[in-house]
Short mmCIF file of C-alpha atoms in Angstrom, two decimals:
data_model
loop_
_atom_site.label_atom_id
_atom_site.label_comp_id
_atom_site.label_asym_id
_atom_site.label_seq_id
_atom_site.Cartn_x
_atom_site.Cartn_y
_atom_site.Cartn_z
CA MET A 1 299.46 284.97 118.87
CA GLY A 2 301.13 287.11 121.48
CA TRP A 3 300.26 288.31 124.82
CA ALA A 4 299.00 291.78 123.57
CA GLY A 5 297.01 290.18 120.68
CA TYR A 6 295.45 287.40 122.85
CA LEU A 7 294.54 290.37 125.35
CA LEU A 8 293.02 292.45 122.84
CA LYS A 9 291.09 289.55 121.51
CA ARG A 10 289.61 288.66 124.98
CA VAL A 11 288.84 292.11 125.58
CA ALA A 12 286.89 292.66 122.46
CA PHE A 13 284.99 289.44 122.89
CA ALA A 14 284.06 290.79 126.14
CA ALA A 15 282.91 294.17 124.91
CA VAL A 16 280.57 292.53 122.36
CA SER A 17 279.13 290.15 125.01
CA ILE A 18 278.43 292.88 127.20
CA PHE A 19 276.73 294.74 124.55
CA ALA A 20 274.57 291.55 123.63
CA ILE A 21 273.73 291.24 127.34
CA VAL A 22 272.57 294.73 127.53
CA THR A 23 270.22 294.09 124.64
CA PHE A 24 268.96 291.00 126.01
CA ASP A 25 268.71 292.65 129.38
CA PHE A 26 266.40 295.23 127.92
CA PHE A 27 263.88 292.76 125.91
CA LEU A 28 263.84 289.99 128.72
CA PHE A 29 261.78 291.90 131.23
CA ARG A 30 259.36 293.44 128.83
CA LEU A 31 258.29 290.19 127.83
CA MET A 32 257.51 289.19 131.27
CA PRO A 33 253.39 289.21 131.88
CA GLY A 34 252.12 291.60 134.00
CA ASN A 35 251.79 295.38 134.30
CA PRO A 36 254.17 297.05 136.67
CA ILE A 37 252.30 299.80 137.72
CA GLN A 38 248.94 297.81 138.45
CA ILE A 39 251.27 295.41 140.53
CA LEU A 40 252.83 298.23 142.45
CA TYR A 41 249.64 300.02 143.30
CA ARG A 42 247.28 297.16 143.31
CA SER A 43 244.16 299.33 142.97
CA PRO A 44 241.35 298.68 140.60
CA ALA A 45 240.27 302.37 141.01
CA LEU A 46 243.18 303.81 138.99
CA SER A 47 241.90 305.85 136.25
CA PRO A 48 243.35 305.66 132.88
CA ALA A 49 244.70 309.41 133.36
CA GLN A 50 246.34 308.11 136.52
CA ILE A 51 247.94 304.99 134.92
CA THR A 52 249.21 307.19 131.97
CA SER A 53 250.86 309.64 134.61
CA LEU A 54 252.58 306.74 136.22
CA LYS A 55 253.87 305.44 133.00
CA SER A 56 255.13 308.87 132.10
CA GLN A 57 256.86 309.30 135.64
CA PHE A 58 258.82 305.87 135.09
CA GLY A 59 259.52 306.23 131.15
CA LEU A 60 257.08 303.24 130.15
CA ASN A 61 255.10 305.81 127.97
CA LEU A 62 257.82 306.17 125.39
CA PRO A 63 258.03 303.89 121.97
CA LEU A 64 260.00 300.89 122.63
CA TYR A 65 262.96 301.91 120.37
CA GLN A 66 263.51 305.21 122.48
CA GLN A 67 263.21 303.05 125.74
CA TYR A 68 266.06 300.94 124.21
CA LEU A 69 268.24 303.72 123.20
CA LEU A 70 267.82 305.43 126.50
CA PHE A 71 268.29 302.32 128.29
CA ILE A 72 271.76 301.68 126.28
CA ARG A 73 272.91 305.07 127.16
CA ASN A 74 272.01 305.16 130.64
CA SER A 75 273.45 301.61 131.33
CA PHE A 76 277.02 302.78 130.02
CA THR A 77 276.74 305.87 132.30
CA GLY A 78 275.28 304.00 135.45
CA ASN A 79 272.06 305.62 135.54
CA PHE A 80 269.47 302.91 135.69
CA GLY A 81 266.40 304.99 136.52
CA ILE A 82 264.14 305.16 139.46
CA SER A 83 262.88 301.88 141.01
CA ILE A 84 259.35 301.22 140.72
CA ASN A 85 258.96 299.45 143.87
CA TYR A 86 261.17 301.48 146.15
CA LEU A 87 260.56 304.83 144.50
CA GLN A 88 264.36 305.63 144.82
CA PRO A 89 267.31 305.65 142.34
CA VAL A 90 268.14 302.10 141.43
CA SER A 91 271.81 302.88 142.30
CA GLN A 92 271.01 303.48 145.68
CA VAL A 93 268.91 300.44 146.12
CA LEU A 94 271.29 298.06 144.00
CA PHE A 95 274.97 299.13 145.41
CA PRO A 96 274.11 298.43 149.16
CA ALA A 97 272.57 295.11 147.95
CA ILE A 98 275.86 294.25 146.26
CA LEU A 99 277.86 295.19 149.42
CA ASN A 100 275.55 292.82 151.48
CA SER A 101 276.20 290.08 149.15
CA LEU A 102 280.01 290.64 149.27
CA VAL A 103 279.75 290.13 152.95
CA LEU A 104 278.53 286.63 152.42
CA LEU A 105 280.11 285.76 149.14
CA ILE A 106 283.83 286.62 149.80
CA PRO A 107 284.17 284.52 152.98
CA ALA A 108 282.14 281.65 151.59
CA ASN A 109 284.25 281.26 148.44
CA ILE A 110 287.70 281.57 150.49
CA LEU A 111 286.72 278.75 152.89
CA ALA A 112 285.36 276.61 150.13
CA ILE A 113 288.48 276.96 148.04
CA LEU A 114 290.76 276.34 150.86
CA LEU A 115 288.67 273.47 152.13
CA GLY A 116 287.83 272.09 148.82
CA VAL A 117 291.36 272.09 147.72
CA PHE A 118 292.69 270.66 150.75
CA ALA A 119 290.06 267.67 150.71
CA GLY A 120 290.72 267.01 147.04
CA ARG A 121 294.27 267.01 147.48
CA TYR A 122 294.05 264.33 150.29
CA ALA A 123 291.60 262.09 148.37
CA ALA A 124 293.46 261.98 145.43
CA TRP A 125 296.72 261.37 147.62
CA LYS A 126 294.54 258.49 149.38
CA ARG A 127 292.74 257.67 146.26
CA GLY A 128 291.08 254.09 146.50
CA GLY A 129 290.94 254.21 150.21
CA ALA A 130 288.40 254.74 152.89
CA ALA A 131 289.15 258.51 153.19
CA ASP A 132 288.92 258.93 149.30
CA GLY A 133 285.50 257.25 149.44
CA ILE A 134 284.16 259.48 152.35
CA ILE A 135 285.54 262.63 150.92
CA THR A 136 284.26 262.10 147.29
CA GLY A 137 280.93 260.73 148.46
CA SER A 138 280.17 263.55 150.78
CA SER A 139 281.60 266.17 148.25
CA MET A 140 279.10 264.78 145.40
CA ALA A 141 276.31 264.77 147.85
CA LEU A 142 276.79 268.44 148.81
CA PHE A 143 277.31 269.30 145.15
CA SER A 144 274.00 267.52 144.45
CA ILE A 145 271.90 269.06 147.39
CA PRO A 146 269.63 272.06 146.32
CA THR A 147 270.61 275.14 148.10
CA PHE A 148 267.19 275.73 149.84
CA TRP A 149 267.02 272.13 151.09
CA LEU A 150 270.27 272.51 152.93
CA GLY A 151 269.54 276.08 154.28
CA GLY A 152 265.80 274.79 155.31
CA ILE A 153 267.67 271.93 157.44
CA LEU A 154 270.09 274.32 158.94
CA ILE A 155 267.28 276.55 159.82
CA LEU A 156 265.14 273.84 161.49
CA VAL A 157 268.39 272.77 163.59
CA ALA A 158 269.04 276.32 164.64
CA ILE A 159 265.39 276.78 165.48
CA PHE A 160 265.23 273.70 167.69
CA THR A 161 268.41 274.24 169.40
CA GLY A 162 267.84 278.07 169.79
CA THR A 163 271.51 278.77 169.16
CA LEU A 164 271.42 281.11 165.91
CA PRO A 165 269.35 283.67 164.19
CA VAL A 166 267.88 282.32 161.09
CA SER A 167 266.87 285.41 158.87
CA GLY A 168 268.12 288.89 158.16
CA MET A 169 271.58 290.64 158.50
CA TYR A 170 270.85 292.35 161.84
CA THR A 171 268.57 291.90 164.91
CA LEU A 172 265.42 294.09 164.10
CA GLY A 173 265.23 296.93 166.62
CA ALA A 174 268.70 296.12 168.30
CA ALA A 175 270.42 298.80 169.91
CA TYR A 176 273.93 298.38 169.85
CA PRO A 177 276.14 299.81 172.65
CA SER A 178 279.35 299.60 170.53
CA PRO A 179 280.55 298.56 166.85
CA LEU A 180 282.01 295.57 168.48
CA ALA A 181 278.34 294.38 169.42
CA ARG A 182 277.10 295.34 166.15
CA PHE A 183 279.78 293.21 164.38
CA SER A 184 279.06 290.48 166.64
CA ASP A 185 275.00 290.42 165.86
CA LEU A 186 276.21 290.43 162.29
CA LEU A 187 278.63 287.40 162.71
CA SER A 188 275.72 285.37 164.25
CA HIS A 189 273.23 286.23 161.39
CA LEU A 190 276.03 285.44 158.82
CA ILE A 191 276.91 281.76 160.18
CA LEU A 192 274.10 279.81 158.81
CA PRO A 193 274.20 281.26 155.03
CA LEU A 194 278.07 281.08 155.18
CA ILE A 195 277.83 277.55 155.95
CA THR A 196 275.04 276.78 153.33
CA LEU A 197 276.92 278.48 150.47
CA THR A 198 280.51 277.27 151.69
CA LEU A 199 279.31 273.53 151.83
CA VAL A 200 277.67 273.90 148.37
CA LEU A 201 280.91 275.27 146.82
CA PHE A 202 283.22 273.05 148.51
CA GLY A 203 281.61 269.80 147.11
CA GLN A 204 282.34 271.02 143.48
CA TYR A 205 286.05 272.21 144.34
CA ALA A 206 286.99 269.11 145.94
CA VAL A 207 285.67 266.93 143.36
CA ILE A 208 287.59 268.74 140.66
CA MET A 209 290.67 269.03 142.56
CA ARG A 210 290.61 265.37 143.16
CA ASN A 211 290.11 264.18 139.90
CA SER A 212 292.60 266.85 138.20
CA LEU A 213 295.24 265.64 140.50
CA ILE A 214 294.50 262.15 139.90
CA ASP A 215 295.04 262.59 136.22
CA VAL A 216 298.21 264.56 136.77
CA LEU A 217 299.81 261.76 139.25
CA SER A 218 299.53 259.23 136.40
CA GLU A 219 301.47 261.53 134.07
CA ASP A 220 305.10 260.28 132.95
CA TYR A 221 307.04 263.31 134.35
CA ILE A 222 305.51 262.40 137.89
CA ILE A 223 306.78 258.71 137.47
CA PHE A 224 310.27 259.91 136.57
CA ALA A 225 310.30 262.39 139.19
CA ARG A 226 309.49 259.56 141.75
CA SER A 227 311.97 257.16 140.05
CA LYS A 228 314.88 259.65 140.86
CA GLY A 229 314.03 259.16 144.39
CA ALA A 230 312.22 262.32 144.94
CA ARG A 231 310.09 262.38 148.08
CA ASP A 232 306.32 262.14 147.47
CA ALA A 233 305.66 265.51 149.28
CA TYR A 234 308.40 267.02 147.22
CA VAL A 235 306.68 265.57 143.96
CA MET A 236 303.23 266.55 145.16
CA ARG A 237 304.20 270.19 146.09
CA LYS A 238 306.47 270.84 143.09
CA HIS A 239 305.37 268.93 140.06
CA ALA A 240 301.68 267.74 140.89
CA MET A 241 299.85 270.69 142.67
CA PRO A 242 300.85 273.50 140.16
CA ASN A 243 299.78 271.58 137.21
CA ALA A 244 296.45 270.12 138.73
CA SER A 245 295.52 273.63 139.74
CA LEU A 246 294.98 274.96 136.22
CA PRO A 247 291.45 273.54 135.99
CA MET A 248 290.66 274.90 139.49
CA ILE A 249 291.87 278.36 138.54
CA SER A 250 289.36 278.35 135.76
CA ILE A 251 286.66 277.13 137.94
CA ILE A 252 287.32 279.43 140.60
CA ALA A 253 287.35 282.31 138.42
CA VAL A 254 284.11 281.42 136.87
CA ASN A 255 282.37 280.96 140.17
CA LEU A 256 283.38 284.10 141.43
CA GLY A 257 281.21 285.69 138.87
CA ASN A 258 278.39 282.68 139.26
CA THR A 259 278.09 282.96 142.98
CA PHE A 260 276.22 286.47 142.60
CA ALA A 261 273.55 284.63 140.51
CA GLY A 262 273.77 281.35 142.74
CA ALA A 263 273.36 283.22 146.06
CA ILE A 264 270.14 284.09 145.29
CA LEU A 265 268.32 281.13 146.80
CA THR A 266 270.70 281.23 149.81
CA GLU A 267 269.81 284.79 150.42
CA VAL A 268 266.07 284.21 149.67
CA VAL A 269 265.89 281.29 152.33
CA PHE A 270 267.65 283.22 154.99
CA SER A 271 266.28 286.83 154.08
CA TRP A 272 270.02 288.08 153.59
CA PRO A 273 269.42 291.64 152.06
CA GLY A 274 271.89 291.02 149.20
CA ILE A 275 271.54 291.18 145.39
CA GLY A 276 269.92 288.00 145.26
CA TYR A 277 267.05 288.73 147.64
CA LEU A 278 266.71 292.05 145.86
CA ILE A 279 266.28 290.31 142.62
CA TYR A 280 263.75 288.06 144.30
CA GLU A 281 261.47 290.96 145.76
CA SER A 282 262.03 292.87 142.12
CA ILE A 283 260.52 289.84 140.28
CA LEU A 284 257.60 290.06 142.38
CA ALA A 285 257.05 293.41 141.95
CA ARG A 286 257.99 293.50 138.25
CA ASP A 287 260.35 296.22 139.15
CA TYR A 288 261.86 296.58 135.76
CA PRO A 289 264.68 299.01 136.36
CA VAL A 290 266.07 297.13 139.38
CA LEU A 291 265.83 293.87 137.44
CA GLN A 292 267.60 295.44 134.57
CA ALA A 293 270.26 296.59 136.62
CA ALA A 294 270.77 293.60 138.85
CA PHE A 295 270.81 291.34 135.76
CA LEU A 296 273.44 293.50 134.02
CA ILE A 297 275.67 293.56 136.96
CA VAL A 298 275.35 289.83 137.46
CA ALA A 299 276.18 289.26 133.81
CA ILE A 300 279.16 291.71 133.44
CA ALA A 301 280.44 290.06 136.75
CA ILE A 302 280.28 286.65 135.18
CA VAL A 303 282.03 287.90 131.73
CA ALA A 304 284.91 289.57 133.70
CA ALA A 305 285.39 286.63 135.60
CA ASN A 306 285.58 284.41 132.53
CA VAL A 307 288.10 287.15 130.82
CA CYS A 308 290.26 286.99 133.97
CA ALA A 309 290.16 283.24 133.96
CA ASP A 310 291.15 283.02 130.29
CA LEU A 311 294.07 285.67 130.93
CA LEU A 312 295.47 284.12 134.30
CA TYR A 313 295.24 280.62 132.39
CA SER A 314 297.17 282.15 129.56
CA LEU A 315 300.07 283.41 131.91
CA ILE A 316 300.14 280.04 133.55
CA ASP A 317 300.18 277.98 130.38
CA PRO A 318 301.53 279.92 127.32
CA ARG A 319 300.24 277.27 125.09
CA VAL A 320 296.72 278.65 125.56
CA ARG A 321 297.74 282.16 123.65
CA TYR A 322 298.70 279.98 120.71
CA SER A 323 295.82 277.61 120.37
#
């Protein structure tokens, strides 16, 4: 199968996956217990006529199949309806939250990738030694620690030392004399959630890089290159790292999509106003339109990341296209 055929196959598979996700997205939140209208207004004094009027306002009075067809059409046009909780168009609620999440996710992923690749490479080069044991042990521990626990520990440390803010994106009620002061305040609020998410991702990258590189270093072509008198640094840079990076590329591409969902706990712990925190608040309020839109965005991000990983992998290793 050539490149064009492989590309067409992956895009078609992604389209089918997205359609299935849209269908699942619609029915998932309608199986959740609770009446969103009653939860929103929390008033036992609501009359049946008022409840009917509210359901009509939010489109909840239509037959299920009509709601489904309307949801399919609106999902592909970007019209996600009106938020039950915020009483605003979902796009006005969702997209600022996505931007806030990207402020946290992009630097966290970059730092985790750089630190993880460097630490994994060093551990593999010093395999069996003290450095390998320390790096591998700490990486496994960080990979296993629950995000909320690590975030809670950092919050306690920050509270006792009084050095960093522990919640939000900006200081409430603060007046900034300049854009630089506003940016400085943002950075101070970013430090703790950034450290938490970076450390959790770092453990996975370091372990995978180490294990992949150790496997490559035992291959015949590495032994042959060394037998020709090539320096270890040259063998590592020209032969070992390019081949050991293939599994890392797949993991990184998939994680770029998964961190949208994985950042929920980090954002909730630190009250970071991103898409994860928005999902948490919408679950409590049974805000179906926001939940559906957020779930759809996260799912599409994961599917797109997987497709990108497959295409990139097939460019680096053409054997994938013919398997």
